[in-house]
PDB file of C-alpha atoms and ligand atoms in Angstrom:
ATOM      1  CA  MET A   1       2.120  -7.206  -4.020  1.00  0.00           C
ATOM      2  CA  ASP A   2       1.117 -10.817  -3.562  1.00  0.00           C
ATOM      3  CA  GLY A   3       2.737 -13.953  -4.930  1.00  0.00           C
ATOM      4  CA  ASN A   4       6.408 -13.329  -4.202  1.00  0.00           C
ATOM      5  CA  GLY A   5       6.799 -16.510  -2.151  1.00  0.00           C
ATOM      6  CA  ARG A   6       5.085 -18.712  -4.742  1.00  0.00           C
ATOM      7  CA  TRP A   7       7.125 -17.161  -7.555  1.00  0.00           C
ATOM      8  CA  ALA A   8      10.298 -18.150  -5.715  1.00  0.00           C
ATOM      9  CA  GLU A   9       9.066 -21.623  -4.765  1.00  0.00           C
ATOM     10  CA  GLN A  10       8.210 -22.343  -8.411  1.00  0.00           C
ATOM     11  CA  ARG A  11      11.869 -21.692  -9.213  1.00  0.00           C
ATOM     12  CA  GLY A  12      13.277 -23.672  -6.315  1.00  0.00           C
ATOM     13  CA  LEU A  13      14.481 -20.444  -4.696  1.00  0.00           C
ATOM     14  CA  PRO A  14      14.034 -19.227  -1.118  1.00  0.00           C
ATOM     15  CA  ARG A  15      10.921 -17.101  -0.551  1.00  0.00           C
ATOM     16  CA  THR A  16      13.116 -14.071   0.067  1.00  0.00           C
ATOM     17  CA  ALA A  17      14.283 -14.228  -3.568  1.00  0.00           C
ATOM     18  CA  GLY A  18      10.658 -13.636  -4.529  1.00  0.00           C
ATOM     19  CA  HIS A  19      10.530 -10.467  -2.454  1.00  0.00           C
ATOM     20  CA  GLU A  20      13.757  -9.309  -4.094  1.00  0.00           C
ATOM     21  CA  ALA A  21      12.244  -9.908  -7.528  1.00  0.00           C
ATOM     22  CA  GLY A  22       9.184  -7.979  -6.342  1.00  0.00           C
ATOM     23  CA  GLU A  23      11.239  -4.816  -6.009  1.00  0.00           C
ATOM     24  CA  LYS A  24      11.771  -4.655  -9.789  1.00  0.00           C
ATOM     25  CA  ALA A  25       8.052  -5.100 -10.368  1.00  0.00           C
ATOM     26  CA  LEU A  26       7.227  -2.362  -7.886  1.00  0.00           C
ATOM     27  CA  PHE A  27       9.424   0.238  -9.512  1.00  0.00           C
ATOM     28  CA  GLU A  28       8.413  -0.690 -13.038  1.00  0.00           C
ATOM     29  CA  VAL A  29       4.701  -0.479 -12.178  1.00  0.00           C
ATOM     30  CA  LEU A  30       5.242   2.744 -10.260  1.00  0.00           C
ATOM     31  CA  ASP A  31       6.942   4.194 -13.362  1.00  0.00           C
ATOM     32  CA  GLY A  32       4.033   3.038 -15.475  1.00  0.00           C
ATOM     33  CA  ALA A  33       1.528   4.667 -13.137  1.00  0.00           C
ATOM     34  CA  ASP A  34       3.520   7.881 -13.014  1.00  0.00           C
ATOM     35  CA  ASP A  35       3.749   8.002 -16.819  1.00  0.00           C
ATOM     36  CA  LEU A  36      -0.039   7.704 -17.009  1.00  0.00           C
ATOM     37  CA  GLY A  37      -0.462  10.645 -14.646  1.00  0.00           C
ATOM     38  CA  VAL A  38      -1.721   8.613 -11.681  1.00  0.00           C
ATOM     39  CA  ARG A  39      -1.548  10.908  -8.625  1.00  0.00           C
ATOM     40  CA  TRP A  40      -1.949   8.410  -5.779  1.00  0.00           C
ATOM     41  CA  PHE A  41      -0.319   4.994  -5.716  1.00  0.00           C
ATOM     42  CA  THR A  42      -0.424   2.819  -2.607  1.00  0.00           C
ATOM     43  CA  VAL A  43       1.386  -0.452  -1.959  1.00  0.00           C
ATOM     44  CA  TYR A  44       0.897  -3.011   0.776  1.00  0.00           C
ATOM     45  CA  ALA A  45       4.470  -3.689   1.905  1.00  0.00           C
ATOM     46  CA  PHE A  46       3.868  -5.351   5.296  1.00  0.00           C
ATOM     47  CA  SER A  47       0.606  -6.144   7.033  1.00  0.00           C
ATOM     48  CA  THR A  48      -0.242  -6.366  10.730  1.00  0.00           C
ATOM     49  CA  GLU A  49      -0.674 -10.092  10.059  1.00  0.00           C
ATOM     50  CA  ASN A  50       2.754 -10.564   8.435  1.00  0.00           C
ATOM     51  CA  TRP A  51       4.368 -10.793  11.916  1.00  0.00           C
ATOM     52  CA  ARG A  52       3.003 -14.359  11.950  1.00  0.00           C
ATOM     53  CA  ARG A  53       5.532 -15.435   9.316  1.00  0.00           C
ATOM     54  CA  PRO A  54       8.683 -17.298  10.331  1.00  0.00           C
ATOM     55  CA  PRO A  55      11.072 -14.950  12.205  1.00  0.00           C
ATOM     56  CA  ASP A  56      13.684 -15.195   9.425  1.00  0.00           C
ATOM     57  CA  GLU A  57      11.251 -13.951   6.816  1.00  0.00           C
ATOM     58  CA  VAL A  58       9.991 -11.163   9.093  1.00  0.00           C
ATOM     59  CA  GLN A  59      13.583 -10.051   9.733  1.00  0.00           C
ATOM     60  CA  PHE A  60      14.290 -10.173   6.024  1.00  0.00           C
ATOM     61  CA  LEU A  61      11.227  -8.054   5.202  1.00  0.00           C
ATOM     62  CA  LEU A  62      12.085  -5.448   7.830  1.00  0.00           C
ATOM     63  CA  ARG A  63      15.618  -5.101   6.497  1.00  0.00           C
ATOM     64  CA  PHE A  64      14.507  -5.276   2.893  1.00  0.00           C
ATOM     65  CA  ASN A  65      12.053  -2.410   3.326  1.00  0.00           C
ATOM     66  CA  GLU A  66      14.750  -0.375   5.018  1.00  0.00           C
ATOM     67  CA  GLN A  67      17.229  -1.075   2.206  1.00  0.00           C
ATOM     68  CA  ILE A  68      14.737  -0.146  -0.481  1.00  0.00           C
ATOM     69  CA  LEU A  69      14.041   3.151   1.235  1.00  0.00           C
ATOM     70  CA  LEU A  70      17.756   3.880   1.450  1.00  0.00           C
ATOM     71  CA  SER A  71      18.579   2.888  -2.094  1.00  0.00           C
ATOM     72  CA  ARG A  72      15.543   4.389  -3.806  1.00  0.00           C
ATOM     73  CA  GLN A  73      14.571   7.516  -1.921  1.00  0.00           C
ATOM     74  CA  GLU A  74      16.917   9.823  -3.818  1.00  0.00           C
ATOM     75  CA  GLU A  75      15.743   8.555  -7.204  1.00  0.00           C
ATOM     76  CA  LEU A  76      12.090   8.947  -6.144  1.00  0.00           C
ATOM     77  CA  HIS A  77      12.840  12.433  -4.845  1.00  0.00           C
ATOM     78  CA  GLN A  78      14.445  13.393  -8.185  1.00  0.00           C
ATOM     79  CA  ARG A  79      11.250  12.254  -9.872  1.00  0.00           C
ATOM     80  CA  ASN A  80       9.190  14.613  -7.699  1.00  0.00           C
ATOM     81  CA  ILE A  81       7.479  11.679  -5.948  1.00  0.00           C
ATOM     82  CA  ARG A  82       6.201  12.237  -2.421  1.00  0.00           C
ATOM     83  CA  ILE A  83       6.562   9.264  -0.069  1.00  0.00           C
ATOM     84  CA  GLN A  84       4.286   8.726   2.906  1.00  0.00           C
ATOM     85  CA  PHE A  85       3.507   5.807   5.178  1.00  0.00           C
ATOM     86  CA  ILE A  86       0.379   4.380   6.693  1.00  0.00           C
ATOM     87  CA  GLY A  87       0.366   1.826   9.481  1.00  0.00           C
ATOM     88  CA  ARG A  88       0.925   1.488  13.174  1.00  0.00           C
ATOM     89  CA  ARG A  89       4.347   2.410  14.522  1.00  0.00           C
ATOM     90  CA  ASP A  90       4.314   0.002  17.428  1.00  0.00           C
ATOM     91  CA  ARG A  91       7.288  -1.402  19.306  1.00  0.00           C
ATOM     92  CA  ARG A  92       7.712  -4.292  16.905  1.00  0.00           C
ATOM     93  CA  VAL A  93       8.848  -1.922  14.154  1.00  0.00           C
ATOM     94  CA  PRO A  94      12.591  -1.306  14.637  1.00  0.00           C
ATOM     95  CA  ARG A  95      13.518   2.299  15.541  1.00  0.00           C
ATOM     96  CA  ARG A  96      16.000   2.353  12.675  1.00  0.00           C
ATOM     97  CA  LEU A  97      13.318   1.540  10.138  1.00  0.00           C
ATOM     98  CA  ILE A  98      11.039   4.208  11.592  1.00  0.00           C
ATOM     99  CA  ARG A  99      13.873   6.716  11.218  1.00  0.00           C
ATOM    100  CA  ARG A 100      14.320   5.704   7.563  1.00  0.00           C
ATOM    101  CA  MET A 101      10.604   6.170   6.991  1.00  0.00           C
ATOM    102  CA  GLU A 102      10.704   9.597   8.599  1.00  0.00           C
ATOM    103  CA  GLU A 103      13.747  10.563   6.506  1.00  0.00           C
ATOM    104  CA  ALA A 104      12.122   9.445   3.250  1.00  0.00           C
ATOM    105  CA  ALA A 105       8.898  11.271   4.102  1.00  0.00           C
ATOM    106  CA  ALA A 106      10.752  14.444   5.139  1.00  0.00           C
ATOM    107  CA  LEU A 107      12.999  14.425   2.056  1.00  0.00           C
ATOM    108  CA  THR A 108      10.062  14.184  -0.322  1.00  0.00           C
ATOM    109  CA  GLN A 109       7.343  16.027   1.592  1.00  0.00           C
ATOM    110  CA  SER A 110       7.276  19.096  -0.679  1.00  0.00           C
ATOM    111  CA  ASN A 111       7.244  17.117  -3.917  1.00  0.00           C
ATOM    112  CA  THR A 112       4.251  17.795  -6.095  1.00  0.00           C
ATOM    113  CA  GLY A 113       4.137  14.666  -8.269  1.00  0.00           C
ATOM    114  CA  LEU A 114       2.651  11.269  -7.522  1.00  0.00           C
ATOM    115  CA  THR A 115       2.200  10.342  -3.853  1.00  0.00           C
ATOM    116  CA  LEU A 116       3.578   6.879  -3.088  1.00  0.00           C
ATOM    117  CA  THR A 117       1.912   5.601   0.063  1.00  0.00           C
ATOM    118  CA  ILE A 118       3.640   2.631   1.633  1.00  0.00           C
ATOM    119  CA  ALA A 119       1.418   0.604   3.933  1.00  0.00           C
ATOM    120  CA  PHE A 120       3.764  -0.810   6.542  1.00  0.00           C
ATOM    121  CA  ASN A 121       2.592  -2.672   9.640  1.00  0.00           C
ATOM    122  CA  TYR A 122      -0.773  -1.718   8.232  1.00  0.00           C
ATOM    123  CA  GLY A 123      -4.130  -3.341   8.848  1.00  0.00           C
ATOM    124  CA  GLY A 124      -7.492  -1.869   7.913  1.00  0.00           C
ATOM    125  CA  ARG A 125      -9.076  -2.936  11.203  1.00  0.00           C
ATOM    126  CA  THR A 126      -6.178  -1.524  13.206  1.00  0.00           C
ATOM    127  CA  GLU A 127      -6.502   1.741  11.308  1.00  0.00           C
ATOM    128  CA  LEU A 128     -10.185   1.955  12.268  1.00  0.00           C
ATOM    129  CA  VAL A 129      -9.448   1.108  15.900  1.00  0.00           C
ATOM    130  CA  ASP A 130      -6.743   3.796  15.991  1.00  0.00           C
ATOM    131  CA  ALA A 131      -9.077   6.338  14.353  1.00  0.00           C
ATOM    132  CA  VAL A 132     -11.928   5.677  16.782  1.00  0.00           C
ATOM    133  CA  GLN A 133      -9.538   5.757  19.751  1.00  0.00           C
ATOM    134  CA  ARG A 134      -8.230   9.149  18.659  1.00  0.00           C
ATOM    135  CA  ILE A 135     -11.768  10.450  18.292  1.00  0.00           C
ATOM    136  CA  LEU A 136     -12.555   9.261  21.838  1.00  0.00           C
ATOM    137  CA  ASP A 137      -9.316  10.819  23.120  1.00  0.00           C
ATOM    138  CA  SER A 138     -10.357  14.151  21.642  1.00  0.00           C
ATOM    139  CA  GLY A 139     -13.383  14.085  23.948  1.00  0.00           C
ATOM    140  CA  THR A 140     -15.949  14.191  21.145  1.00  0.00           C
ATOM    141  CA  LYS A 141     -19.157  12.303  21.929  1.00  0.00           C
ATOM    142  CA  ARG A 142     -20.395  11.898  18.383  1.00  0.00           C
ATOM    143  CA  VAL A 143     -18.707   9.677  15.822  1.00  0.00           C
ATOM    144  CA  THR A 144     -19.498  10.364  12.174  1.00  0.00           C
ATOM    145  CA  GLU A 145     -18.199   9.054   8.846  1.00  0.00           C
ATOM    146  CA  ARG A 146     -16.480  12.375   8.397  1.00  0.00           C
ATOM    147  CA  SER A 147     -14.745  12.220  11.785  1.00  0.00           C
ATOM    148  CA  ILE A 148     -13.515   8.674  11.114  1.00  0.00           C
ATOM    149  CA  THR A 149     -12.188   9.715   7.711  1.00  0.00           C
ATOM    150  CA  ARG A 150     -10.432  12.689   9.312  1.00  0.00           C
ATOM    151  CA  HIS A 151      -8.658  10.402  11.789  1.00  0.00           C
ATOM    152  CA  LEU A 152      -7.329   7.826   9.316  1.00  0.00           C
ATOM    153  CA  TYR A 153      -3.543   7.517   8.946  1.00  0.00           C
ATOM    154  CA  ALA A 154      -3.541   9.666   5.784  1.00  0.00           C
ATOM    155  CA  PRO A 155      -6.718  11.734   5.989  1.00  0.00           C
ATOM    156  CA  GLU A 156      -6.011  13.725   2.835  1.00  0.00           C
ATOM    157  CA  MET A 157      -5.560  10.611   0.696  1.00  0.00           C
ATOM    158  CA  PRO A 158      -8.559  10.097  -1.593  1.00  0.00           C
ATOM    159  CA  ASP A 159     -10.331   6.737  -1.529  1.00  0.00           C
ATOM    160  CA  PRO A 160      -8.767   4.435  -4.115  1.00  0.00           C
ATOM    161  CA  ASP A 161     -10.573   4.227  -7.446  1.00  0.00           C
ATOM    162  CA  LEU A 162      -8.911   0.932  -8.295  1.00  0.00           C
ATOM    163  CA  VAL A 163      -7.446  -1.814  -6.130  1.00  0.00           C
ATOM    164  CA  ILE A 164      -5.395  -4.515  -7.841  1.00  0.00           C
ATOM    165  CA  ARG A 165      -4.794  -7.844  -6.141  1.00  0.00           C
ATOM    166  CA  THR A 166      -2.236 -10.056  -7.804  1.00  0.00           C
ATOM    167  CA  SER A 167      -1.472 -13.791  -7.713  1.00  0.00           C
ATOM    168  CA  GLY A 168      -4.964 -15.175  -8.184  1.00  0.00           C
ATOM    169  CA  GLU A 169      -6.136 -14.538  -4.621  1.00  0.00           C
ATOM    170  CA  TYR A 170      -9.659 -13.163  -4.263  1.00  0.00           C
ATOM    171  CA  ARG A 171      -9.543 -11.391  -0.918  1.00  0.00           C
ATOM    172  CA  VAL A 172      -9.020  -7.887   0.399  1.00  0.00           C
ATOM    173  CA  SER A 173      -6.826  -9.142   3.285  1.00  0.00           C
ATOM    174  CA  ASN A 174      -7.411  -6.202   5.634  1.00  0.00           C
ATOM    175  CA  PHE A 175      -6.276  -3.568   3.132  1.00  0.00           C
ATOM    176  CA  LEU A 176      -7.821  -0.065   3.252  1.00  0.00           C
ATOM    177  CA  LEU A 177     -11.129  -1.446   4.538  1.00  0.00           C
ATOM    178  CA  TRP A 178     -12.772   1.924   5.122  1.00  0.00           C
ATOM    179  CA  GLU A 179     -11.295   3.607   2.066  1.00  0.00           C
ATOM    180  CA  MET A 180     -12.185   0.731  -0.284  1.00  0.00           C
ATOM    181  CA  ALA A 181     -15.950   0.938   0.210  1.00  0.00           C
ATOM    182  CA  TYR A 182     -16.557   1.911  -3.435  1.00  0.00           C
ATOM    183  CA  SER A 183     -13.287   0.957  -5.078  1.00  0.00           C
ATOM    184  CA  GLU A 184     -13.267  -1.160  -8.188  1.00  0.00           C
ATOM    185  CA  LEU A 185     -11.401  -4.413  -7.577  1.00  0.00           C
ATOM    186  CA  VAL A 186      -9.334  -6.051 -10.274  1.00  0.00           C
ATOM    187  CA  PHE A 187      -7.864  -9.493  -9.658  1.00  0.00           C
ATOM    188  CA  SER A 188      -4.889 -10.652 -11.651  1.00  0.00           C
ATOM    189  CA  GLU A 189      -3.516 -14.182 -11.902  1.00  0.00           C
ATOM    190  CA  THR A 190       0.000 -12.818 -12.364  1.00  0.00           C
ATOM    191  CA  LEU A 191       2.367 -13.304  -9.447  1.00  0.00           C
ATOM    192  CA  TRP A 192       3.711  -9.962  -8.238  1.00  0.00           C
ATOM    193  CA  PRO A 193       7.352 -10.429  -9.406  1.00  0.00           C
ATOM    194  CA  ASP A 194       6.031 -10.934 -12.971  1.00  0.00           C
ATOM    195  CA  PHE A 195       3.678  -7.945 -12.825  1.00  0.00           C
ATOM    196  CA  ARG A 196       4.692  -5.248 -15.320  1.00  0.00           C
ATOM    197  CA  ARG A 197       3.447  -2.031 -16.834  1.00  0.00           C
ATOM    198  CA  GLU A 198       1.264  -3.923 -19.340  1.00  0.00           C
ATOM    199  CA  HIS A 199      -0.532  -5.705 -16.492  1.00  0.00           C
ATOM    200  CA  LEU A 200      -1.214  -2.310 -14.925  1.00  0.00           C
ATOM    201  CA  HIS A 201      -2.560  -1.067 -18.244  1.00  0.00           C
ATOM    202  CA  ALA A 202      -4.833  -4.110 -18.535  1.00  0.00           C
ATOM    203  CA  ALA A 203      -6.163  -3.511 -15.003  1.00  0.00           C
ATOM    204  CA  ILE A 204      -6.839   0.150 -15.752  1.00  0.00           C
ATOM    205  CA  LYS A 205      -8.616  -0.819 -18.988  1.00  0.00           C
ATOM    206  CA  GLU A 206     -10.818  -3.186 -16.998  1.00  0.00           C
ATOM    207  CA  PHE A 207     -11.493  -0.365 -14.528  1.00  0.00           C
ATOM    208  CA  GLN A 208     -12.459   1.998 -17.358  1.00  0.00           C
ATOM    209  CA  ASP A 209     -15.032  -0.482 -18.621  1.00  0.00           C
ATOM    210  CA  ARG A 210     -16.772  -0.667 -15.232  1.00  0.00           C
ATOM    211  CA  ASP A 211     -19.973   1.212 -14.523  1.00  0.00           C
ATOM    212  CA  ARG A 212     -19.476   3.004 -11.202  1.00  0.00           C
ATOM    213  CA  ARG A 213     -22.743   3.912  -9.530  1.00  0.00           C
ATOM    214  CA  PHE A 214     -21.675   4.496  -5.902  1.00  0.00           C
ATOM    215  CA  GLY A 215     -24.963   3.029  -4.712  1.00  0.00           C
ATOM    216  CA  GLY A 216     -26.997   5.333  -6.969  1.00  0.00           C
ATOM    217  CA  LEU A 217     -28.434   4.694 -10.385  1.00  0.00           C
ATOM    218  CA  GLY A 218     -25.499   5.946 -12.370  1.00  0.00           C
ATOM    219  CA  GLY A 219     -24.855   9.297 -13.946  1.00  0.00           C
ATOM    220  CA  SER A 220     -22.762  11.959 -12.353  1.00  0.00           C
ATOM    221  CA  GLU A 221     -22.768  11.199  -8.639  1.00  0.00           C
ATOM    222  CA  GLY A 222     -19.387  10.486  -7.082  1.00  0.00           C
ATOM    223  CA  PRO A 223     -18.555   8.832  -3.792  1.00  0.00           C
ATOM    224  CA  GLN A 224     -19.811  10.444  -0.615  1.00  0.00           C
ATOM    225  CA  ARG A 225     -16.879  11.837   1.305  1.00  0.00           C
TER     226      ARG A 225
HETATM  227  C1  FPP B 301       3.484 -10.833  -0.397  1.00  0.00           C
HETATM  228  O1  FPP B 301       3.964 -11.987  -1.082  1.00  0.00           O
HETATM  229  C2  FPP B 301       4.519  -9.794  -0.340  1.00  0.00           C
HETATM  230  C3  FPP B 301       5.035  -9.261   0.822  1.00  0.00           C
HETATM  231  C4  FPP B 301       4.612  -9.698   2.162  1.00  0.00           C
HETATM  232  C5  FPP B 301       6.075  -8.213   0.822  1.00  0.00           C
HETATM  233  C6  FPP B 301       6.233  -7.400  -0.439  1.00  0.00           C
HETATM  234  C7  FPP B 301       7.206  -6.317  -0.201  1.00  0.00           C
HETATM  235  C8  FPP B 301       7.995  -5.748  -1.140  1.00  0.00           C
HETATM  236  C9  FPP B 301       8.019  -6.175  -2.573  1.00  0.00           C
HETATM  237  C10 FPP B 301       8.920  -4.642  -0.722  1.00  0.00           C
HETATM  238  C11 FPP B 301       8.224  -3.321  -0.714  1.00  0.00           C
HETATM  239  C12 FPP B 301       9.066  -2.312  -0.087  1.00  0.00           C
HETATM  240  C13 FPP B 301       8.813  -0.967  -0.057  1.00  0.00           C
HETATM  241  C14 FPP B 301       9.737  -0.067   0.683  1.00  0.00           C
HETATM  242  C15 FPP B 301       7.650  -0.398  -0.731  1.00  0.00           C
HETATM  243  P1  FPP B 301       3.818 -13.389  -0.340  1.00  0.00           P
HETATM  244  O2  FPP B 301       5.071 -13.622   0.423  1.00  0.00           O
HETATM  245  O3  FPP B 301       2.563 -13.383   0.480  1.00  0.00           O
HETATM  246  O4  FPP B 301       3.704 -14.385  -1.518  1.00  0.00           O
HETATM  247  P2  FPP B 301       2.916 -15.797  -1.463  1.00  0.00           P
HETATM  248  O5  FPP B 301       1.457 -15.463  -1.282  1.00  0.00           O
HETATM  249  O6  FPP B 301       3.224 -16.404  -2.793  1.00  0.00           O
HETATM  250  O7  FPP B 301       3.489 -16.594  -0.306  1.00  0.00           O
END
């Protein structure tokens, strides 16, 4: 969900106003994905690198995420959406926010609709470090692709088919590094607060026109997992 700060700066507003505008985009795009029958929808809400932002903005983002969970969890629950989180729960994440995350996950855990995965204090490298550490802790001597996959934060989550990066940046920025090995990447110039259902549709159309070969020559093979 990139481009919130620039969206605000373009309007002479504080960066936090861009994050606030990003909430509308998030729920509109989530609706659009749900209406299309998308089963897994993951958003990058706060990265392990975002702690480097000015303390005021970090504080704002922590509180903002908490508020969104409080104000939206019931509505998401009514829509049969399951909420889960990926990321490291280290001491920098306030206890209160962790409790909100646990509440939202518990409330919606039996829902059978779309799974909304919120990446919070998430970094792809950190996820791999944590996975390998847990494999070592289990006493196993052999590390395999399968064992790494099984020790990711959300082991049952399928690898993403499509990853959309907004705001004209052409990077993966430490997002789902392991899971993204064969994802199709779509880059959009639109700043996140302006991103709407039609932008999602355009990205999915672009995805549908891609030829996915997963390292093979095409045809029926899927990803190895
Ligand atoms: C990146 O824009 C955006 C963020 C760091 C935060 C986005 C978070 C939300 C919209 C809230 C999500 C909350 C939940 C609970 C899912 P940027 O600040 O990097 O923009 P810039 O690149 O223009 O500076």
